[in-house]
mmCIF file of C-alpha atoms in Angstrom:
data_model
loop_
_atom_site.group_PDB
_atom_site.id
_atom_site.type_symbol
_atom_site.label_atom_id
_atom_site.label_comp_id
_atom_site.label_asym_id
_atom_site.label_seq_id
_atom_site.Cartn_x
_atom_site.Cartn_y
_atom_site.Cartn_z
ATOM 1 C CA UNK J 26 -38.778 -39.621 3.836
ATOM 2 C CA UNK J 27 -42.066 -39.116 2.015
ATOM 3 C CA UNK J 28 -44.555 -41.810 3.058
ATOM 4 C CA UNK J 29 -46.819 -41.930 0.036
ATOM 5 C CA UNK J 30 -48.632 -45.225 0.598
ATOM 6 C CA UNK J 31 -51.580 -43.477 2.287
ATOM 7 C CA UNK J 32 -51.889 -40.906 -0.523
ATOM 8 C CA UNK J 33 -52.183 -43.563 -3.227
ATOM 9 C CA UNK J 34 -52.100 -47.240 -2.179
ATOM 10 C CA UNK J 35 -52.651 -48.364 -5.796
ATOM 11 C CA UNK J 36 -49.177 -47.383 -7.039
ATOM 12 C CA UNK J 37 -47.328 -50.390 -8.431
ATOM 13 C CA UNK J 38 -44.140 -48.762 -9.765
ATOM 14 C CA UNK J 39 -42.231 -45.630 -8.813
ATOM 15 C CA UNK J 40 -38.739 -44.177 -8.929
ATOM 16 C CA UNK J 41 -36.828 -43.136 -5.828
ATOM 17 C CA UNK J 42 -33.312 -42.344 -4.624
ATOM 18 C CA UNK J 43 -31.444 -44.390 -2.036
ATOM 19 C CA UNK J 44 -30.495 -42.236 0.951
ATOM 20 C CA UNK J 45 -28.798 -44.872 3.076
ATOM 21 C CA UNK J 46 -27.986 -48.595 3.217
ATOM 22 C CA UNK J 47 -27.487 -50.286 6.581
ATOM 23 C CA UNK J 48 -26.023 -53.799 6.657
ATOM 24 C CA UNK J 49 -27.387 -56.059 9.414
ATOM 25 C CA UNK J 50 -26.939 -59.804 9.655
ATOM 26 C CA UNK J 51 -26.092 -60.281 5.955
ATOM 27 C CA UNK J 52 -29.179 -58.239 4.976
ATOM 28 C CA UNK J 53 -29.287 -54.754 3.472
ATOM 29 C CA UNK J 54 -31.749 -52.274 4.959
ATOM 30 C CA UNK J 55 -32.397 -49.625 2.350
ATOM 31 C CA UNK J 56 -33.757 -46.156 3.108
ATOM 32 C CA UNK J 57 -35.347 -44.288 0.173
ATOM 33 C CA UNK J 58 -36.168 -40.605 -0.194
ATOM 34 C CA UNK J 59 -39.820 -41.608 -0.738
ATOM 35 C CA UNK J 60 -41.773 -44.826 -0.739
ATOM 36 C CA UNK J 61 -45.116 -46.381 -1.587
ATOM 37 C CA UNK J 62 -44.132 -49.595 0.237
ATOM 38 C CA UNK J 63 -46.437 -50.034 3.235
ATOM 39 C CA UNK J 64 -44.288 -50.986 6.280
ATOM 40 C CA UNK J 65 -46.896 -53.247 7.837
ATOM 41 C CA UNK J 66 -48.783 -53.089 11.117
ATOM 42 C CA UNK J 67 -50.197 -55.429 13.730
ATOM 43 C CA UNK J 68 -53.138 -56.288 11.459
ATOM 44 C CA UNK J 69 -51.680 -55.944 7.962
ATOM 45 C CA UNK J 70 -48.496 -57.477 6.514
ATOM 46 C CA UNK J 71 -45.938 -55.224 4.890
ATOM 47 C CA UNK J 72 -45.618 -54.850 1.133
ATOM 48 C CA UNK J 73 -43.120 -56.901 -0.812
ATOM 49 C CA UNK J 74 -41.676 -56.286 -4.265
ATOM 50 C CA UNK J 75 -38.384 -55.223 -5.853
ATOM 51 C CA UNK J 76 -35.830 -52.408 -5.836
ATOM 52 C CA UNK J 77 -33.620 -52.402 -8.920
ATOM 53 C CA UNK J 78 -34.942 -55.906 -9.716
ATOM 54 C CA UNK J 79 -33.718 -57.122 -6.295
ATOM 55 C CA UNK J 80 -36.405 -58.786 -4.111
ATOM 56 C CA UNK J 81 -37.671 -56.805 -1.124
ATOM 57 C CA UNK J 82 -38.533 -59.414 1.498
ATOM 58 C CA UNK J 83 -39.603 -57.131 4.341
ATOM 59 C CA UNK J 84 -40.424 -53.466 5.006
ATOM 60 C CA UNK J 85 -40.534 -51.880 8.456
ATOM 61 C CA UNK J 86 -40.768 -48.494 10.131
ATOM 62 C CA UNK J 87 -38.155 -47.330 12.637
ATOM 63 C CA UNK J 88 -39.011 -43.953 14.087
ATOM 64 C CA UNK J 89 -39.608 -41.640 11.141
ATOM 65 C CA UNK J 90 -37.655 -43.849 8.747
ATOM 66 C CA UNK J 91 -38.813 -46.789 6.640
ATOM 67 C CA UNK J 92 -36.396 -49.542 5.692
ATOM 68 C CA UNK J 93 -36.688 -52.004 2.809
ATOM 69 C CA UNK J 94 -34.827 -55.260 3.505
ATOM 70 C CA UNK J 95 -32.900 -56.910 0.639
ATOM 71 C CA UNK J 96 -30.619 -59.952 0.475
ATOM 72 C CA UNK J 97 -28.364 -58.254 -2.066
ATOM 73 C CA UNK J 98 -26.871 -54.770 -1.913
ATOM 74 C CA UNK J 99 -28.136 -52.507 -4.719
ATOM 75 C CA UNK J 100 -25.481 -51.339 -7.169
ATOM 76 C CA UNK J 101 -27.338 -48.207 -8.244
ATOM 77 C CA UNK J 102 -27.879 -45.468 -5.699
ATOM 78 C CA UNK J 103 -29.665 -42.724 -7.637
ATOM 79 C CA UNK J 104 -32.985 -43.172 -9.424
ATOM 80 C CA UNK J 105 -33.760 -46.787 -8.613
ATOM 81 C CA UNK J 106 -36.908 -48.384 -10.001
ATOM 82 C CA UNK J 107 -39.201 -49.807 -7.332
ATOM 83 C CA UNK J 108 -41.988 -52.327 -7.935
ATOM 84 C CA UNK J 109 -44.667 -53.420 -5.447
ATOM 85 C CA UNK J 110 -46.551 -56.715 -5.543
ATOM 86 C CA UNK J 111 -49.892 -54.959 -5.980
ATOM 87 C CA UNK J 112 -51.927 -58.169 -6.290
ATOM 88 C CA UNK J 113 -50.926 -59.204 -2.781
ATOM 89 C CA UNK J 114 -51.310 -55.696 -1.408
ATOM 90 C CA UNK J 115 -54.765 -55.232 -2.929
ATOM 91 C CA UNK J 116 -55.898 -58.525 -1.418
ATOM 92 C CA UNK J 117 -54.816 -57.246 2.002
ATOM 93 C CA UNK J 118 -56.751 -54.036 1.405
ATOM 94 C CA UNK J 119 -59.925 -55.918 0.448
ATOM 95 C CA UNK J 120 -59.758 -58.079 3.589
ATOM 96 C CA UNK J 121 -59.042 -55.061 5.774
ATOM 97 C CA UNK J 122 -62.258 -53.531 4.480
ATOM 98 C CA UNK J 123 -64.095 -56.801 5.138
ATOM 99 C CA UNK J 124 -62.736 -56.857 8.685
ATOM 100 C CA UNK J 125 -63.709 -53.227 9.299
ATOM 101 C CA UNK J 126 -67.311 -53.701 8.098
ATOM 102 C CA UNK J 127 -67.837 -57.046 9.858
ATOM 103 C CA UNK J 128 -66.423 -55.689 13.123
ATOM 104 C CA UNK J 129 -68.573 -52.561 12.877
ATOM 105 C CA UNK J 130 -71.852 -54.431 12.421
ATOM 106 C CA UNK J 131 -71.138 -57.181 14.957
ATOM 107 C CA UNK J 132 -70.637 -54.371 17.480
ATOM 108 C CA UNK J 133 -73.573 -52.229 16.345
ATOM 109 C CA UNK J 134 -76.135 -55.043 16.092
ATOM 110 C CA UNK J 135 -75.052 -57.456 18.834
ATOM 111 C CA UNK J 136 -72.672 -55.473 21.067
ATOM 112 C CA UNK J 137 -69.890 -57.919 20.121
ATOM 113 C CA UNK J 138 -66.359 -56.536 19.970
ATOM 114 C CA UNK J 139 -63.616 -57.775 17.675
ATOM 115 C CA UNK J 140 -60.746 -58.901 19.897
ATOM 116 C CA UNK J 141 -58.454 -60.337 17.222
ATOM 117 C CA UNK J 142 -57.824 -60.132 13.484
ATOM 118 C CA UNK J 143 -55.628 -62.707 11.779
ATOM 119 C CA UNK J 144 -54.571 -62.619 8.138
ATOM 120 C CA UNK J 145 -52.761 -65.213 6.039
ATOM 121 C CA UNK J 146 -52.751 -65.706 2.265
ATOM 122 C CA UNK J 147 -55.372 -68.460 2.539
ATOM 123 C CA UNK J 148 -56.867 -67.971 5.981
ATOM 124 C CA UNK J 149 -58.434 -64.819 7.444
ATOM 125 C CA UNK J 150 -60.570 -64.503 10.542
ATOM 126 C CA UNK J 151 -61.777 -62.230 13.304
ATOM 127 C CA UNK J 152 -62.516 -63.308 16.871
ATOM 128 C CA UNK J 153 -65.669 -61.815 18.428
ATOM 129 C CA UNK J 154 -66.037 -61.622 22.225
ATOM 130 C CA UNK J 155 -69.473 -63.227 22.193
ATOM 131 C CA UNK J 156 -70.998 -66.553 21.168
ATOM 132 C CA UNK J 157 -73.178 -65.818 18.139
ATOM 133 C CA UNK J 158 -75.959 -67.758 16.443
ATOM 134 C CA UNK J 159 -76.210 -68.758 12.792
ATOM 135 C CA UNK J 160 -78.970 -66.161 12.195
ATOM 136 C CA UNK J 161 -76.915 -63.372 13.784
ATOM 137 C CA UNK J 162 -73.866 -64.189 11.682
ATOM 138 C CA UNK J 163 -75.901 -64.394 8.463
ATOM 139 C CA UNK J 164 -77.545 -61.048 9.232
ATOM 140 C CA UNK J 165 -74.163 -59.336 9.551
ATOM 141 C CA UNK J 166 -72.990 -60.946 6.315
ATOM 142 C CA UNK J 167 -76.079 -59.675 4.471
ATOM 143 C CA UNK J 168 -75.752 -56.116 5.782
ATOM 144 C CA UNK J 169 -72.035 -55.840 5.034
ATOM 145 C CA UNK J 170 -72.613 -56.993 1.462
ATOM 146 C CA UNK J 171 -75.336 -54.374 1.042
ATOM 147 C CA UNK J 172 -72.731 -51.773 1.996
ATOM 148 C CA UNK J 173 -70.266 -53.306 -0.469
ATOM 149 C CA UNK J 174 -72.744 -53.265 -3.360
ATOM 150 C CA UNK J 175 -73.833 -49.678 -2.610
ATOM 151 C CA UNK J 176 -70.398 -48.506 -3.776
ATOM 152 C CA UNK J 177 -69.820 -46.080 -0.902
ATOM 153 C CA UNK J 178 -66.707 -43.907 -0.928
ATOM 154 C CA UNK J 179 -64.071 -44.371 1.772
ATOM 155 C CA UNK J 180 -62.147 -41.304 2.884
ATOM 156 C CA UNK J 181 -59.257 -40.843 5.266
ATOM 157 C CA UNK J 182 -57.975 -37.761 7.072
ATOM 158 C CA UNK J 183 -55.791 -36.766 10.019
ATOM 159 C CA UNK J 184 -57.326 -35.425 13.227
ATOM 160 C CA UNK J 185 -55.923 -33.724 16.306
ATOM 161 C CA UNK J 186 -56.856 -34.662 19.860
ATOM 162 C CA UNK J 187 -59.528 -31.960 19.970
ATOM 163 C CA UNK J 188 -60.966 -33.029 16.616
ATOM 164 C CA UNK J 189 -61.076 -36.654 17.768
ATOM 165 C CA UNK J 190 -63.193 -35.631 20.782
ATOM 166 C CA UNK J 191 -65.647 -33.853 18.477
ATOM 167 C CA UNK J 192 -65.897 -37.069 16.455
ATOM 168 C CA UNK J 193 -66.614 -39.014 19.684
ATOM 169 C CA UNK J 194 -63.413 -41.003 19.222
ATOM 170 C CA UNK J 195 -62.369 -40.677 22.866
ATOM 171 C CA UNK J 196 -60.453 -43.934 23.221
ATOM 172 C CA UNK J 197 -57.619 -42.565 21.080
ATOM 173 C CA UNK J 198 -55.163 -40.275 22.906
ATOM 174 C CA UNK J 199 -52.439 -38.891 20.604
ATOM 175 C CA UNK J 200 -49.325 -37.420 22.176
ATOM 176 C CA UNK J 201 -48.985 -33.638 22.087
ATOM 177 C CA UNK J 202 -49.816 -32.238 18.674
ATOM 178 C CA UNK J 203 -49.621 -35.647 16.999
ATOM 179 C CA UNK J 204 -52.411 -36.342 14.516
ATOM 180 C CA UNK J 205 -54.232 -39.642 14.126
ATOM 181 C CA UNK J 206 -55.330 -41.097 10.815
ATOM 182 C CA UNK J 207 -59.092 -41.618 10.714
ATOM 183 C CA UNK J 208 -61.139 -43.547 8.168
ATOM 184 C CA UNK J 209 -64.756 -42.674 7.423
ATOM 185 C CA UNK J 210 -67.341 -44.582 5.371
ATOM 186 C CA UNK J 211 -69.996 -41.862 5.007
ATOM 187 C CA UNK J 212 -72.258 -41.920 8.099
ATOM 188 C CA UNK J 213 -71.856 -45.698 8.530
ATOM 189 C CA UNK J 214 -68.524 -46.040 10.285
ATOM 190 C CA UNK J 215 -65.729 -43.811 11.485
ATOM 191 C CA UNK J 216 -62.634 -45.064 13.306
ATOM 192 C CA UNK J 217 -58.896 -44.550 13.761
ATOM 193 C CA UNK J 218 -57.223 -46.768 11.179
ATOM 194 C CA UNK J 219 -53.569 -47.169 10.217
ATOM 195 C CA UNK J 220 -54.046 -49.977 7.670
ATOM 196 C CA UNK J 221 -54.669 -49.472 3.967
ATOM 197 C CA UNK J 222 -58.155 -49.626 2.471
ATOM 198 C CA UNK J 223 -59.580 -49.329 -1.055
ATOM 199 C CA UNK J 224 -61.272 -46.074 -2.059
ATOM 200 C CA UNK J 225 -64.772 -47.580 -2.243
ATOM 201 C CA UNK J 226 -66.714 -50.411 -0.609
ATOM 202 C CA UNK J 227 -67.461 -51.982 -4.029
ATOM 203 C CA UNK J 228 -63.782 -52.943 -4.279
ATOM 204 C CA UNK J 229 -64.255 -55.642 -1.645
ATOM 205 C CA UNK J 230 -66.421 -57.293 -4.357
ATOM 206 C CA UNK J 231 -68.053 -59.614 -1.833
ATOM 207 C CA UNK J 232 -67.694 -60.523 1.846
ATOM 208 C CA UNK J 233 -68.293 -64.224 2.363
ATOM 209 C CA UNK J 234 -68.242 -65.842 5.813
ATOM 210 C CA UNK J 235 -67.059 -69.365 5.030
ATOM 211 C CA UNK J 236 -67.131 -70.882 8.527
ATOM 212 C CA UNK J 237 -67.412 -70.039 12.201
ATOM 213 C CA UNK J 238 -66.861 -71.782 15.497
ATOM 214 C CA UNK J 239 -67.378 -71.082 19.177
ATOM 215 C CA UNK J 240 -64.134 -70.715 21.146
ATOM 216 C CA UNK J 241 -64.973 -70.607 24.851
ATOM 217 C CA UNK J 242 -66.837 -67.279 25.169
ATOM 218 C CA UNK J 243 -65.772 -66.053 21.719
ATOM 219 C CA UNK J 244 -66.763 -66.783 18.137
ATOM 220 C CA UNK J 245 -64.169 -67.137 15.373
ATOM 221 C CA UNK J 246 -65.441 -65.855 12.023
ATOM 222 C CA UNK J 247 -63.444 -66.938 8.970
ATOM 223 C CA UNK J 248 -64.190 -64.875 5.882
ATOM 224 C CA UNK J 249 -63.078 -64.175 2.309
ATOM 225 C CA UNK J 250 -63.197 -61.057 0.149
ATOM 226 C CA UNK J 251 -62.410 -60.126 -3.441
ATOM 227 C CA UNK J 252 -60.545 -62.504 -5.717
ATOM 228 C CA UNK J 253 -60.109 -65.052 -2.940
ATOM 229 C CA UNK J 254 -63.879 -65.218 -2.421
ATOM 230 C CA UNK J 255 -64.427 -65.544 -6.178
ATOM 231 C CA UNK J 256 -61.797 -68.300 -6.455
ATOM 232 C CA UNK J 257 -63.384 -70.106 -3.526
ATOM 233 C CA UNK J 258 -66.795 -69.934 -5.218
ATOM 234 C CA UNK J 259 -65.418 -71.260 -8.508
ATOM 235 C CA UNK J 260 -63.655 -74.138 -6.741
ATOM 236 C CA UNK J 261 -66.762 -75.087 -4.763
ATOM 237 C CA UNK J 262 -68.939 -74.805 -7.874
ATOM 238 C CA UNK J 263 -66.640 -77.226 -9.706
ATOM 239 C CA UNK J 264 -66.776 -79.588 -6.717
ATOM 240 C CA UNK J 265 -70.581 -79.485 -6.784
ATOM 241 C CA UNK J 266 -70.604 -80.200 -10.525
ATOM 242 C CA UNK J 267 -68.335 -83.202 -9.967
ATOM 243 C CA UNK J 268 -70.625 -84.371 -7.159
ATOM 244 C CA UNK J 269 -73.638 -84.075 -9.486
ATOM 245 C CA UNK J 270 -71.855 -86.264 -12.033
ATOM 246 C CA UNK J 271 -70.973 -88.882 -9.423
ATOM 247 C CA UNK J 272 -74.510 -88.924 -8.027
ATOM 248 C CA UNK J 273 -76.096 -88.695 -11.494
ATOM 249 C CA UNK J 274 -78.376 -85.795 -10.602
ATOM 250 C CA UNK J 275 -79.059 -82.321 -12.008
ATOM 251 C CA UNK J 276 -79.691 -80.013 -9.056
ATOM 252 C CA UNK J 277 -78.853 -79.347 -5.427
ATOM 253 C CA UNK J 278 -82.145 -80.706 -4.077
ATOM 254 C CA UNK J 279 -81.673 -84.100 -5.734
ATOM 255 C CA UNK J 280 -78.007 -84.170 -4.692
ATOM 256 C CA UNK J 281 -78.850 -83.528 -1.028
ATOM 257 C CA UNK J 282 -81.532 -86.231 -1.099
ATOM 258 C CA UNK J 283 -79.104 -88.751 -2.603
ATOM 259 C CA UNK J 284 -76.375 -87.841 -0.116
ATOM 260 C CA UNK J 285 -78.858 -88.320 2.742
ATOM 261 C CA UNK J 286 -79.835 -91.722 1.327
ATOM 262 C CA UNK J 287 -76.180 -92.703 1.024
ATOM 263 C CA UNK J 288 -75.567 -91.607 4.605
ATOM 264 C CA UNK J 289 -78.501 -93.681 5.837
ATOM 265 C CA UNK J 290 -77.260 -96.686 3.872
ATOM 266 C CA UNK J 291 -73.767 -96.215 5.283
ATOM 267 C CA UNK J 292 -75.093 -96.017 8.850
ATOM 268 C CA UNK J 293 -77.105 -99.199 8.260
ATOM 269 C CA UNK J 294 -74.065 -100.947 6.794
ATOM 270 C CA UNK J 295 -71.871 -99.855 9.707
ATOM 271 C CA UNK J 296 -74.453 -101.085 12.211
ATOM 272 C CA UNK J 297 -74.665 -104.419 10.403
ATOM 273 C CA UNK J 298 -70.881 -104.628 10.265
ATOM 274 C CA UNK J 299 -70.667 -103.913 14.012
ATOM 275 C CA UNK J 300 -73.220 -106.605 14.770
ATOM 276 C CA UNK J 301 -71.358 -109.116 12.585
ATOM 277 C CA UNK J 302 -68.044 -108.225 14.249
ATOM 278 C CA UNK J 303 -69.573 -108.769 17.670
ATOM 279 C CA UNK J 304 -70.946 -112.125 16.542
ATOM 280 C CA UNK J 305 -67.606 -113.185 15.058
ATOM 281 C CA UNK J 306 -65.864 -112.031 18.213
ATOM 282 C CA UNK J 307 -68.047 -114.350 20.318
ATOM 283 C CA UNK J 308 -66.905 -117.373 18.311
ATOM 284 C CA UNK J 309 -63.289 -116.198 18.361
ATOM 285 C CA UNK J 310 -63.407 -115.623 22.112
ATOM 286 C CA UNK J 311 -64.580 -119.179 22.796
ATOM 287 C CA UNK J 312 -61.847 -120.611 20.581
ATOM 288 C CA UNK J 313 -59.168 -118.487 22.233
ATOM 289 C CA UNK J 314 -60.315 -119.458 25.724
ATOM 290 C CA UNK J 315 -60.321 -123.159 24.828
ATOM 291 C CA UNK J 316 -56.698 -122.918 23.629
ATOM 292 C CA UNK J 317 -55.354 -120.540 26.285
ATOM 293 C CA UNK J 318 -52.681 -121.297 28.847
ATOM 294 C CA UNK J 319 -53.849 -121.855 32.405
ATOM 295 C CA UNK J 320 -51.761 -121.137 35.509
ATOM 296 C CA UNK J 321 -53.327 -121.568 38.938
ATOM 297 C CA UNK J 322 -56.786 -121.486 37.344
ATOM 298 C CA UNK J 323 -56.056 -118.138 35.574
ATOM 299 C CA UNK J 324 -56.107 -118.067 31.781
ATOM 300 C CA UNK J 325 -53.308 -116.020 30.148
ATOM 301 C CA UNK J 326 -53.856 -114.893 26.556
ATOM 302 C CA UNK J 327 -51.140 -113.101 24.621
ATOM 303 C CA UNK J 328 -51.056 -112.137 20.953
ATOM 304 C CA UNK J 329 -49.463 -109.700 18.536
ATOM 305 C CA UNK J 330 -51.710 -108.478 15.708
ATOM 306 C CA UNK J 331 -50.178 -107.156 12.488
ATOM 307 C CA UNK J 332 -51.978 -103.971 11.320
ATOM 308 C CA UNK J 333 -55.166 -105.090 13.084
ATOM 309 C CA UNK J 334 -58.392 -103.184 13.641
ATOM 310 C CA UNK J 335 -57.790 -101.510 17.011
ATOM 311 C CA UNK J 336 -61.520 -101.225 17.820
ATOM 312 C CA UNK J 337 -62.140 -104.893 17.041
ATOM 313 C CA UNK J 338 -59.126 -106.048 19.061
ATOM 314 C CA UNK J 339 -60.249 -103.887 21.969
ATOM 315 C CA UNK J 340 -63.719 -105.476 21.660
ATOM 316 C CA UNK J 341 -62.129 -108.928 21.612
ATOM 317 C CA UNK J 342 -60.124 -108.166 24.754
ATOM 318 C CA UNK J 343 -63.213 -106.800 26.529
ATOM 319 C CA UNK J 344 -65.225 -109.929 25.697
ATOM 320 C CA UNK J 345 -62.407 -112.191 26.882
ATOM 321 C CA UNK J 346 -62.128 -110.516 30.279
ATOM 322 C CA UNK J 347 -65.905 -110.674 30.728
ATOM 323 C CA UNK J 348 -65.172 -114.307 31.587
ATOM 324 C CA UNK J 349 -63.775 -115.032 35.074
ATOM 325 C CA UNK J 350 -60.039 -115.274 35.755
ATOM 326 C CA UNK J 351 -58.649 -114.112 32.399
ATOM 327 C CA UNK J 352 -55.613 -111.941 31.662
ATOM 328 C CA UNK J 353 -55.175 -110.461 28.151
ATOM 329 C CA UNK J 354 -51.866 -109.150 26.815
ATOM 330 C CA UNK J 355 -52.474 -107.823 23.288
ATOM 331 C CA UNK J 356 -50.204 -105.827 20.995
ATOM 332 C CA UNK J 357 -51.019 -104.276 17.601
ATOM 333 C CA UNK J 358 -48.591 -103.140 14.915
ATOM 334 C CA UNK J 359 -49.788 -100.041 13.069
ATOM 335 C CA UNK J 360 -47.201 -98.976 10.499
ATOM 336 C CA UNK J 361 -43.984 -98.291 12.356
ATOM 337 C CA UNK J 362 -45.773 -97.807 15.697
ATOM 338 C CA UNK J 363 -47.136 -100.187 18.314
ATOM 339 C CA UNK J 364 -50.183 -100.307 20.569
ATOM 340 C CA UNK J 365 -50.650 -102.300 23.787
ATOM 341 C CA UNK J 366 -53.911 -103.463 25.373
ATOM 342 C CA UNK J 367 -53.623 -105.145 28.770
ATOM 343 C CA UNK J 368 -56.825 -106.309 30.535
ATOM 344 C CA UNK J 369 -57.905 -108.698 33.262
ATOM 345 C CA UNK J 370 -61.192 -109.977 34.641
ATOM 346 C CA UNK J 371 -62.517 -107.965 37.534
ATOM 347 C CA UNK J 372 -62.524 -111.043 39.736
ATOM 348 C CA UNK J 373 -58.841 -111.764 39.062
ATOM 349 C CA UNK J 374 -57.185 -109.069 41.167
ATOM 350 C CA UNK J 375 -53.871 -110.743 40.343
ATOM 351 C CA UNK J 376 -51.854 -107.655 39.463
ATOM 352 C CA UNK J 377 -52.454 -104.109 38.279
ATOM 353 C CA UNK J 378 -52.715 -103.836 34.481
ATOM 354 C CA UNK J 379 -51.848 -100.157 34.794
ATOM 355 C CA UNK J 380 -48.537 -100.859 36.545
ATOM 356 C CA UNK J 381 -47.749 -103.816 34.258
ATOM 357 C CA UNK J 382 -48.293 -101.779 31.097
ATOM 358 C CA UNK J 383 -46.296 -98.804 32.349
ATOM 359 C CA UNK J 384 -43.418 -101.170 33.115
ATOM 360 C CA UNK J 385 -43.502 -103.089 29.807
ATOM 361 C CA UNK J 386 -44.200 -100.158 27.491
ATOM 362 C CA UNK J 387 -40.804 -98.613 28.176
ATOM 363 C CA UNK J 388 -39.367 -101.397 25.972
ATOM 364 C CA UNK J 389 -41.096 -99.862 22.923
ATOM 365 C CA UNK J 390 -40.352 -96.252 23.899
ATOM 366 C CA UNK J 391 -43.989 -95.600 24.703
ATOM 367 C CA UNK J 392 -46.416 -94.138 27.198
ATOM 368 C CA UNK J 393 -49.792 -95.197 28.497
ATOM 369 C CA UNK J 394 -51.851 -96.126 31.487
ATOM 370 C CA UNK J 395 -55.292 -96.923 32.809
ATOM 371 C CA UNK J 396 -56.795 -98.776 35.742
ATOM 372 C CA UNK J 397 -55.960 -101.966 37.622
ATOM 373 C CA UNK J 398 -58.250 -103.859 35.228
ATOM 374 C CA UNK J 399 -57.602 -102.143 31.877
ATOM 375 C CA UNK J 400 -54.684 -100.163 30.440
ATOM 376 C CA UNK J 401 -53.618 -99.027 26.965
ATOM 377 C CA UNK J 402 -50.722 -97.179 25.432
ATOM 378 C CA UNK J 403 -48.632 -96.624 22.335
ATOM 379 C CA UNK J 404 -44.972 -96.733 21.454
ATOM 380 C CA UNK J 405 -42.647 -95.798 18.606
ATOM 381 C CA UNK J 406 -40.516 -98.957 18.409
ATOM 382 C CA UNK J 407 -42.508 -101.928 17.085
ATOM 383 C CA UNK J 408 -39.260 -103.808 16.397
ATOM 384 C CA UNK J 409 -39.120 -104.587 20.097
ATOM 385 C CA UNK J 410 -42.801 -105.505 20.395
ATOM 386 C CA UNK J 411 -42.237 -109.248 20.823
ATOM 387 C CA UNK J 412 -39.801 -108.649 23.679
ATOM 388 C CA UNK J 413 -42.266 -106.247 25.276
ATOM 389 C CA UNK J 414 -45.139 -108.773 25.264
ATOM 390 C CA UNK J 415 -42.836 -111.601 26.346
ATOM 391 C CA UNK J 416 -41.574 -109.497 29.262
ATOM 392 C CA UNK J 417 -45.134 -108.773 30.433
ATOM 393 C CA UNK J 418 -46.115 -112.424 29.959
ATOM 394 C CA UNK J 419 -43.198 -113.730 32.043
ATOM 395 C CA UNK J 420 -43.932 -111.215 34.768
ATOM 396 C CA UNK J 421 -47.560 -112.431 34.981
ATOM 397 C CA UNK J 422 -46.482 -116.082 34.933
ATOM 398 C CA UNK J 423 -43.935 -115.534 37.668
ATOM 399 C CA UNK J 424 -46.529 -113.775 39.821
ATOM 400 C CA UNK J 425 -49.084 -116.570 39.301
ATOM 401 C CA UNK J 426 -46.590 -119.328 40.084
ATOM 402 C CA UNK J 427 -45.722 -117.592 43.383
ATOM 403 C CA UNK J 428 -49.340 -117.540 44.522
#
């Protein structure tokens, strides 16, 4: 089989003859006499397209043969028309170039190796084996885009083991007389490379690092190239325009100032809201304590809140148990789920809230835990929430009556 995808990766349509069709698991694996379909590699997905208007869902290499997987068996055998999804393929090629340039300069400038490359239609990243700073990442982005805009030719060739040593590519050890495909970008970068690349750096259009994050000792660099980078820019530009309209401003500086003001106002409002909640909670706590049940000088407070504010209810429970000899059995319904908060005063030492909650929460198909004085958990069955709280309540009452 002639493997022509390296000779011209831009081919969208070609004609070939079917040499063999192998049926496996209700799929048809078609072997052609020649192909421009790239069979995929660890770092680049395979091409997809059509053979005789039948969708090609997967392409793979098996030994020296390449198979094109179809759901339907082709009727024609000789001279079938083949079509490749070139838009998708070209996008892969652009991001492969972005990955190659980014990896090269992270290594050259900061001695940081690329340990992983991940590609999806809307998410592409490399993992670098070093934690990098903002300035270091921006420097690599600037340099790689200089290379892109300089419109430098990219060539590929095959080298023997001896030729690889002359090129200082010693990590690659081909078997016997096997040749290795090498990619060279003038005197900038040279490396063994099995994936497809465009013929010039300008075809990447732009390399934009959109976000990064530290992962243990590594840094994950998410980036965009080509049409995906352009689409991302257009989308973000439209979002900024909409933000300008909402904020009634004309430029980025005014927008940032207004956003900062809004953030400050929000923080002030949240602080005021928190203070008011705490104040309201004080009044509510006193009312609850005055109306609570008392067994052997211990106040028992139980309640089920429908779609309540979990933070506020937790605050309420904490304030209640700040008083001596109080036990709180609270439940909150949140949609179709349930939450339990069991607490007791630290001077009570009546029974372990952790053990009580773990016992009762099984009635709502839940899990949770905590300490002897405070325990929380969640469950999936809020239909049984009343029974759960009643069970815990009766267990506390029984224990108190036996004292």
